[in-house]
XYZ file of N, CA and C in Angstrom:
498
model
N 0.871 -0.996 0.126
C -0.081 0.011 -0.010
C 0.530 1.437 0.109
N 0.728 2.228 -0.811
C 1.457 3.423 -0.919
C 0.716 4.507 0.333
N 1.359 4.860 0.865
C 1.249 5.956 1.897
C 1.398 7.120 1.186
N 0.602 8.004 1.744
C 0.077 9.418 1.075
C 0.300 10.468 2.291
N 1.790 10.807 2.348
C 1.973 11.581 3.571
C 1.427 13.051 3.243
N 1.261 13.509 4.540
C 0.840 14.812 4.224
C 1.719 16.163 4.070
N 1.397 17.161 2.999
C 2.084 18.131 2.943
C 1.674 19.069 4.296
N 2.680 19.866 4.886
C 2.631 20.394 6.316
C 2.506 22.198 5.523
N 1.422 23.188 5.836
C 1.880 24.260 5.875
C 1.705 25.153 7.016
N 2.993 25.973 7.329
C 3.080 26.493 8.119
C 2.715 28.136 8.337
N 1.506 28.134 8.791
C 0.953 29.470 8.674
C 0.993 30.380 9.833
N 1.764 30.085 11.081
C 1.653 30.425 12.323
C 2.253 31.851 12.694
N 2.069 32.531 11.119
C 2.092 34.096 11.083
C 1.458 34.883 11.867
N 1.875 35.772 12.128
C 0.775 37.032 12.990
C -0.633 37.063 12.151
N -1.470 36.942 13.217
C -2.754 37.421 12.137
C -3.255 38.827 11.423
N -2.009 39.659 11.883
C -2.116 40.835 11.479
C -1.528 41.054 10.055
N -0.560 40.209 9.432
C -0.244 40.315 8.533
C -1.033 38.920 7.334
N -0.331 39.055 5.990
C -1.143 38.651 5.085
C -1.215 36.919 5.519
N -0.658 36.614 6.146
C -0.673 35.232 6.100
C -1.679 34.862 6.310
N -3.153 35.260 7.093
C -4.070 34.163 7.206
C -4.702 34.450 5.501
N -4.762 35.900 4.832
C -5.409 35.446 3.328
C -4.483 34.715 2.477
N -3.151 34.564 2.443
C -2.541 33.492 2.032
C -2.671 32.497 2.112
N -3.068 31.955 3.308
C -3.035 30.597 3.735
C -4.724 30.087 2.865
N -5.771 31.246 3.218
C -6.965 30.838 2.554
C -7.286 30.555 0.973
N -6.237 31.247 0.390
C -5.883 31.262 -1.139
C -5.341 30.002 -1.308
N -4.574 29.253 -0.521
C -3.450 28.526 -1.005
C -4.449 26.918 -0.594
N -5.417 27.315 0.363
C -6.027 26.028 0.725
C -7.003 25.709 -0.293
N -7.802 27.036 -0.996
C -8.433 27.075 -1.860
C -8.233 26.322 -3.042
N -7.138 26.260 -3.355
C -6.403 26.008 -4.544
C -5.599 24.554 -4.469
N -5.324 24.370 -3.153
C -5.018 22.907 -2.987
C -5.791 21.835 -3.727
N -4.721 20.902 -4.470
C -5.305 19.908 -5.181
C -6.280 18.584 -4.037
N -7.657 18.104 -4.208
C -7.968 17.198 -3.552
C -7.305 16.002 -3.705
N -7.497 14.840 -3.001
C -6.616 13.639 -2.903
C -5.345 13.347 -1.810
N -4.792 15.029 -1.596
C -3.644 14.292 -0.396
C -4.142 15.272 0.510
N -3.850 14.536 1.673
C -3.694 15.268 3.143
C -2.896 16.640 3.243
N -3.189 17.533 3.757
C -2.975 18.953 4.411
C -2.556 19.017 5.880
N -1.842 19.367 6.366
C -1.638 19.619 7.868
C -1.309 20.745 7.708
N -2.319 21.922 8.341
C -2.014 23.313 9.017
C -2.015 23.870 9.951
N -0.875 24.537 10.249
C -0.070 24.987 11.517
C -0.618 26.455 11.295
N -1.502 27.272 12.322
C -1.894 28.572 12.154
C -1.894 28.985 13.394
N -2.649 30.225 13.970
C -2.779 30.764 14.935
C -4.110 30.417 15.409
N -4.235 30.304 16.467
C -5.771 29.975 17.125
C -6.773 30.952 16.412
N -6.622 32.198 16.349
C -7.387 33.449 15.864
C -7.808 32.716 14.176
N -6.897 32.279 13.628
C -6.917 31.910 12.058
C -8.137 30.971 11.966
N -7.304 29.574 13.130
C -8.527 28.172 13.231
C -9.734 28.793 13.139
N -10.013 29.486 14.340
C -11.302 30.217 14.572
C -12.017 30.694 13.267
N -11.314 31.461 12.452
C -11.449 32.150 11.877
C -11.992 31.157 10.437
N -11.341 30.024 10.547
C -11.200 28.986 9.616
C -12.723 27.896 9.476
N -12.212 27.585 10.699
C -13.574 26.374 11.053
C -14.247 26.433 12.376
N -13.686 27.811 12.931
C -14.917 28.239 14.317
C -14.511 27.521 15.478
N -13.167 26.923 15.391
C -12.580 26.301 16.587
C -11.354 26.139 16.621
N -10.430 25.909 17.547
C -8.807 26.247 17.251
C -8.483 24.855 16.659
N -9.123 23.696 16.190
C -8.577 22.885 15.513
C -9.493 21.534 15.110
N -9.074 21.186 13.917
C -10.618 20.363 13.242
C -10.273 20.407 11.817
N -11.154 19.929 10.978
C -10.866 19.812 9.643
C -11.891 21.182 8.695
N -10.814 21.310 7.884
C -11.299 22.713 7.203
C -11.985 22.156 6.020
N -11.676 20.904 5.454
C -12.424 20.018 4.571
C -12.178 18.767 4.536
N -12.297 17.684 3.723
C -12.499 16.336 3.762
C -10.774 16.170 3.707
N -9.592 16.856 2.978
C -8.253 16.562 2.886
C -7.779 17.582 3.719
N -8.087 18.609 4.240
C -7.213 19.646 5.201
C -7.713 19.761 6.492
N -6.500 19.597 7.487
C -6.737 19.350 8.858
C -6.086 20.678 9.296
N -6.876 21.219 10.210
C -6.121 22.376 10.726
C -5.844 22.605 12.437
N -4.648 23.056 12.701
C -4.147 23.093 14.241
C -3.983 24.635 14.493
N -4.801 25.278 15.536
C -4.333 26.385 15.766
C -3.703 26.431 17.080
N -2.668 27.346 16.931
C -1.512 27.373 18.128
C -1.740 28.592 18.618
N -1.715 28.814 19.732
C -1.334 30.347 20.292
C -0.181 30.957 20.036
N -0.269 32.192 19.265
C 0.561 32.909 18.792
C 1.265 33.145 19.797
N 1.130 33.920 20.984
C 1.808 34.309 22.157
C 3.168 33.511 22.625
N 2.256 32.324 22.585
C 3.672 30.895 23.043
C 3.989 30.821 21.982
N 3.620 30.020 20.837
C 4.279 29.296 19.891
C 4.680 29.954 18.532
N 4.417 31.048 18.735
C 4.288 32.167 17.497
C 5.859 33.016 17.921
N 6.039 33.074 19.096
C 7.132 33.883 19.893
C 7.907 33.121 20.808
N 7.712 32.558 22.019
C 8.557 32.304 22.733
C 9.121 30.698 22.579
N 8.213 29.854 21.549
C 8.566 28.678 21.685
C 8.833 28.453 20.245
N 8.716 29.230 19.379
C 8.746 29.082 17.782
C 9.834 28.546 17.205
N 11.425 28.514 18.030
C 12.476 27.862 17.267
C 11.871 26.503 17.519
N 11.142 26.049 18.564
C 11.126 24.439 18.952
C 9.934 23.970 17.864
N 9.134 25.068 17.347
C 8.219 24.955 16.240
C 8.973 24.588 15.010
N 9.628 25.234 14.695
C 10.679 25.191 13.562
C 11.443 23.630 13.602
N 12.072 23.408 14.782
C 12.496 22.516 15.010
C 12.152 21.113 14.265
N 10.952 21.047 15.196
C 9.706 19.594 15.407
C 9.720 19.897 13.667
N 9.376 21.149 12.999
C 8.532 20.722 11.538
C 9.886 20.029 10.915
N 11.196 20.901 10.811
C 12.448 20.202 10.123
C 12.371 19.063 10.533
N 12.071 18.666 11.515
C 12.506 16.692 11.944
C 11.488 16.177 11.133
N 10.229 16.661 11.495
C 9.040 15.684 10.020
C 9.858 15.723 8.776
N 10.427 16.506 8.404
C 10.783 16.634 7.113
C 11.983 15.398 6.738
N 12.942 15.705 7.972
C 13.816 14.656 7.732
C 13.519 13.432 8.098
N 12.511 13.132 8.757
C 12.201 11.770 9.033
C 10.936 11.150 7.998
N 10.675 12.156 7.269
C 10.007 12.196 5.938
C 8.467 11.457 7.071
N 7.951 12.121 7.778
C 6.581 12.269 8.457
C 5.403 12.804 7.596
N 6.242 14.207 6.950
C 5.863 14.905 5.711
C 5.970 14.838 4.653
N 5.432 15.122 3.707
C 6.064 14.969 1.965
C 6.669 16.056 1.987
N 6.215 17.339 2.071
C 6.748 18.452 1.766
C 6.016 19.926 2.950
N 6.886 20.928 3.079
C 6.693 21.771 3.730
C 6.501 23.000 3.062
N 5.430 23.936 3.287
C 5.451 25.226 2.549
C 5.048 26.180 3.660
N 6.124 27.029 3.990
C 6.353 28.149 4.927
C 5.973 29.464 4.440
N 4.655 30.127 5.640
C 4.497 31.235 5.204
C 4.324 31.817 6.233
N 5.315 31.755 7.223
C 5.477 32.181 8.192
C 6.506 33.104 8.483
N 7.033 33.623 9.924
C 7.950 34.300 10.312
C 9.649 33.996 10.237
N 9.684 32.605 10.039
C 11.000 32.057 10.311
C 11.208 31.409 9.150
N 11.994 30.339 8.970
C 12.411 29.795 8.086
C 13.338 28.388 8.609
N 13.633 28.026 9.664
C 14.439 27.398 9.746
C 14.434 25.560 9.001
N 15.305 25.067 8.237
C 15.033 24.726 7.172
C 16.516 23.592 7.251
N 16.202 22.212 7.032
C 17.227 21.291 7.592
C 17.779 21.005 5.460
N 16.875 21.394 4.814
C 16.559 20.885 3.368
C 15.521 20.354 2.883
N 15.575 19.509 2.074
C 14.549 18.944 1.426
C 13.176 19.196 0.672
N 12.329 18.795 0.401
C 11.009 19.257 0.022
C 10.448 20.315 0.897
N 11.023 21.633 0.834
C 10.555 22.741 1.836
C 10.428 23.968 0.716
N 9.289 24.663 0.837
C 9.006 25.900 0.407
C 8.942 27.143 1.291
N 9.630 27.913 0.855
C 9.587 29.345 1.351
C 8.389 30.460 0.692
N 7.364 30.840 1.214
C 6.532 31.392 0.399
C 6.432 32.968 1.019
N 7.215 34.130 0.687
C 7.633 35.394 1.325
C 6.152 36.176 0.997
N 5.634 36.762 1.456
C 4.614 37.355 1.355
C 4.294 38.859 1.977
N 5.228 39.032 3.055
C 5.383 40.140 4.202
C 6.947 40.296 4.281
N 7.181 41.498 4.423
C 8.944 41.971 5.257
C 8.457 41.424 6.488
N 7.778 41.224 7.048
C 8.059 40.307 8.454
C 8.384 39.119 8.566
N 8.482 38.562 7.439
C 9.107 37.199 6.837
C 10.777 37.670 7.209
N 11.002 38.734 7.348
C 12.838 38.837 7.094
C 13.050 39.865 8.497
N 14.204 40.082 8.647
C 14.478 40.416 9.658
C 14.363 42.166 9.692
N 12.997 42.931 10.183
C 13.129 43.844 9.846
C 13.382 45.111 11.068
N 13.942 44.288 12.366
C 13.874 45.036 13.546
C 15.030 46.331 13.138
N 16.120 46.528 12.476
C 16.751 47.370 12.078
C 15.682 48.967 11.396
N 14.736 48.706 10.703
C 13.750 49.567 10.270
C 12.610 50.095 10.902
N 12.143 49.169 11.628
C 11.177 49.500 12.737
C 11.655 49.634 13.818
N 12.750 49.950 14.817
C 12.982 50.242 15.802
C 13.090 49.043 16.991
N 12.392 47.774 16.658
C 12.561 46.563 17.324
C 13.776 46.369 17.883
N 14.162 45.719 18.813
C 15.716 45.445 19.010
C 16.405 45.975 19.022
N 15.967 47.672 19.254
C 17.046 48.797 19.489
C 17.770 48.664 18.277
N 16.905 48.574 16.826
C 17.876 48.805 15.981
C 19.007 47.533 15.654
N 19.194 46.613 16.758
C 19.840 45.750 16.188
C 19.016 44.500 15.447
N 19.477 43.788 14.344
C 18.855 42.474 14.099
C 19.042 41.496 14.829
N 17.568 40.618 14.445
C 17.549 39.233 15.557
C 18.439 38.417 15.055
N 19.232 37.622 16.092
C 20.207 36.907 15.383
C 19.620 35.861 15.183
N 18.860 35.114 16.321
C 18.021 33.940 15.782
C 17.247 33.817 14.530
N 16.309 34.960 14.227
C 15.637 35.044 13.207
C 16.221 34.812 11.986
N 17.489 35.545 12.103
C 18.541 35.763 10.318
C 18.990 34.572 10.337
N 19.298 33.865 11.388
C 20.114 32.740 11.218
C 19.292 31.407 10.791
N 17.874 31.406 11.434
C 17.067 30.348 10.851
C 16.402 30.793 9.388
N 16.356 31.987 8.855
C 15.891 32.523 7.709
C 16.803 32.172 7.149
N 18.077 32.319 7.051
C 19.236 32.298 6.122
C 19.240 30.898 5.820
N 19.299 30.464 6.892
C 19.055 28.534 6.612
C 18.177 28.034 5.610
N 17.127 28.536 5.420
C 15.751 28.456 4.342
C 16.572 28.991 3.160
N 16.848 29.985 3.431
C 16.878 30.767 2.182
C 18.465 29.672 1.283
N 19.071 29.409 1.964
C 20.263 28.722 1.252
C 19.561 27.222 0.698
N 18.832 26.391 1.586
C 18.320 25.068 1.606
C 17.053 24.861 1.106
N 16.369 25.577 1.244
C 15.159 25.353 0.361
C 15.143 24.947 -0.807
N 14.365 24.071 -1.410
C 14.133 23.877 -2.835
C 13.521 25.084 -3.570
N 12.687 25.757 -2.629
C 12.213 26.908 -3.545
C 11.595 27.967 -2.588
N 12.018 29.209 -3.165
C 11.839 30.373 -2.210
C 10.781 30.997 -3.308
N 9.379 31.486 -3.027
C 8.415 32.233 -3.893
C 8.240 33.693 -3.166
N 8.026 34.512 -4.231
C 8.195 35.890 -3.762
C 6.729 36.451 -4.112
N 5.878 36.895 -3.485
C 4.887 37.344 -3.819
C 4.721 38.544 -4.462
N 5.666 39.102 -4.540
C 5.737 40.779 -5.362
C 7.060 40.924 -5.688
N 7.393 41.783 -6.161
C 8.383 42.810 -6.766
C 8.827 43.068 -5.668
N 8.289 43.869 -4.584
C 8.815 44.610 -3.795
C 8.943 43.708 -2.689
N 8.607 42.625 -2.394
C 9.434 41.434 -1.715
C 10.439 40.895 -2.084
N 10.694 40.824 -3.464
C 12.214 40.741 -4.120
C 13.075 41.662 -3.865
N 12.807 42.506 -3.706
C 13.647 43.856 -3.958
C 14.190 43.889 -1.988
N 13.177 43.488 -1.076
C 13.167 43.577 0.167
C 14.293 42.416 0.613
N 14.216 41.017 0.185
C 14.759 39.798 0.216
C 16.413 39.837 -0.315
N 16.284 40.645 -1.408
C 17.858 41.461 -2.125
C 18.181 42.175 -1.085
N 17.681 43.101 -0.579
C 18.789 44.087 0.491
C 18.875 43.272 1.542
N 17.904 42.335 2.208
C 17.904 41.686 3.351
C 19.432 40.587 3.341
N 19.538 40.108 2.118
C 20.899 39.451 1.583
C 21.834 40.292 1.632
N 22.023 41.404 1.247
C 23.213 42.068 1.372
C 23.617 42.465 2.759
N 22.613 42.482 3.293
C 22.823 43.208 4.852
C 23.600 42.509 5.703
């Protein structure tokens, strides 16, 4: 019997960014017949399915996690767990719509839809003008090892180029 491993969509980004819109569009366009696991914020899950976790459709299972806890403080552990799922082949592929990008390689796609994916702390005043070293290290690993980096707009391409030059 052929096992149909799921595609993991990491959409744990902040609910104020475009992650929710991009995630909804991606799920609407996802071909049926393959299971999808979606990690997102609790607020996004409630918007999609009316509760923190459950089915979005026959093929899509949504798990909402606290953004305050898992989107910030435990984020490196979430990214590590996702990387281990890829390495152990528990998932077929990962599509990351979120703010970090720890990537061990393999079937991994980073979808850049927001400048918040990149470390904009020097532009926004967060971190007293210093880059977030952990965030930069994790995203750099993804830029180097991901099979595909998708940039939603020309502006994101320019921002990513500036990020890489910094």
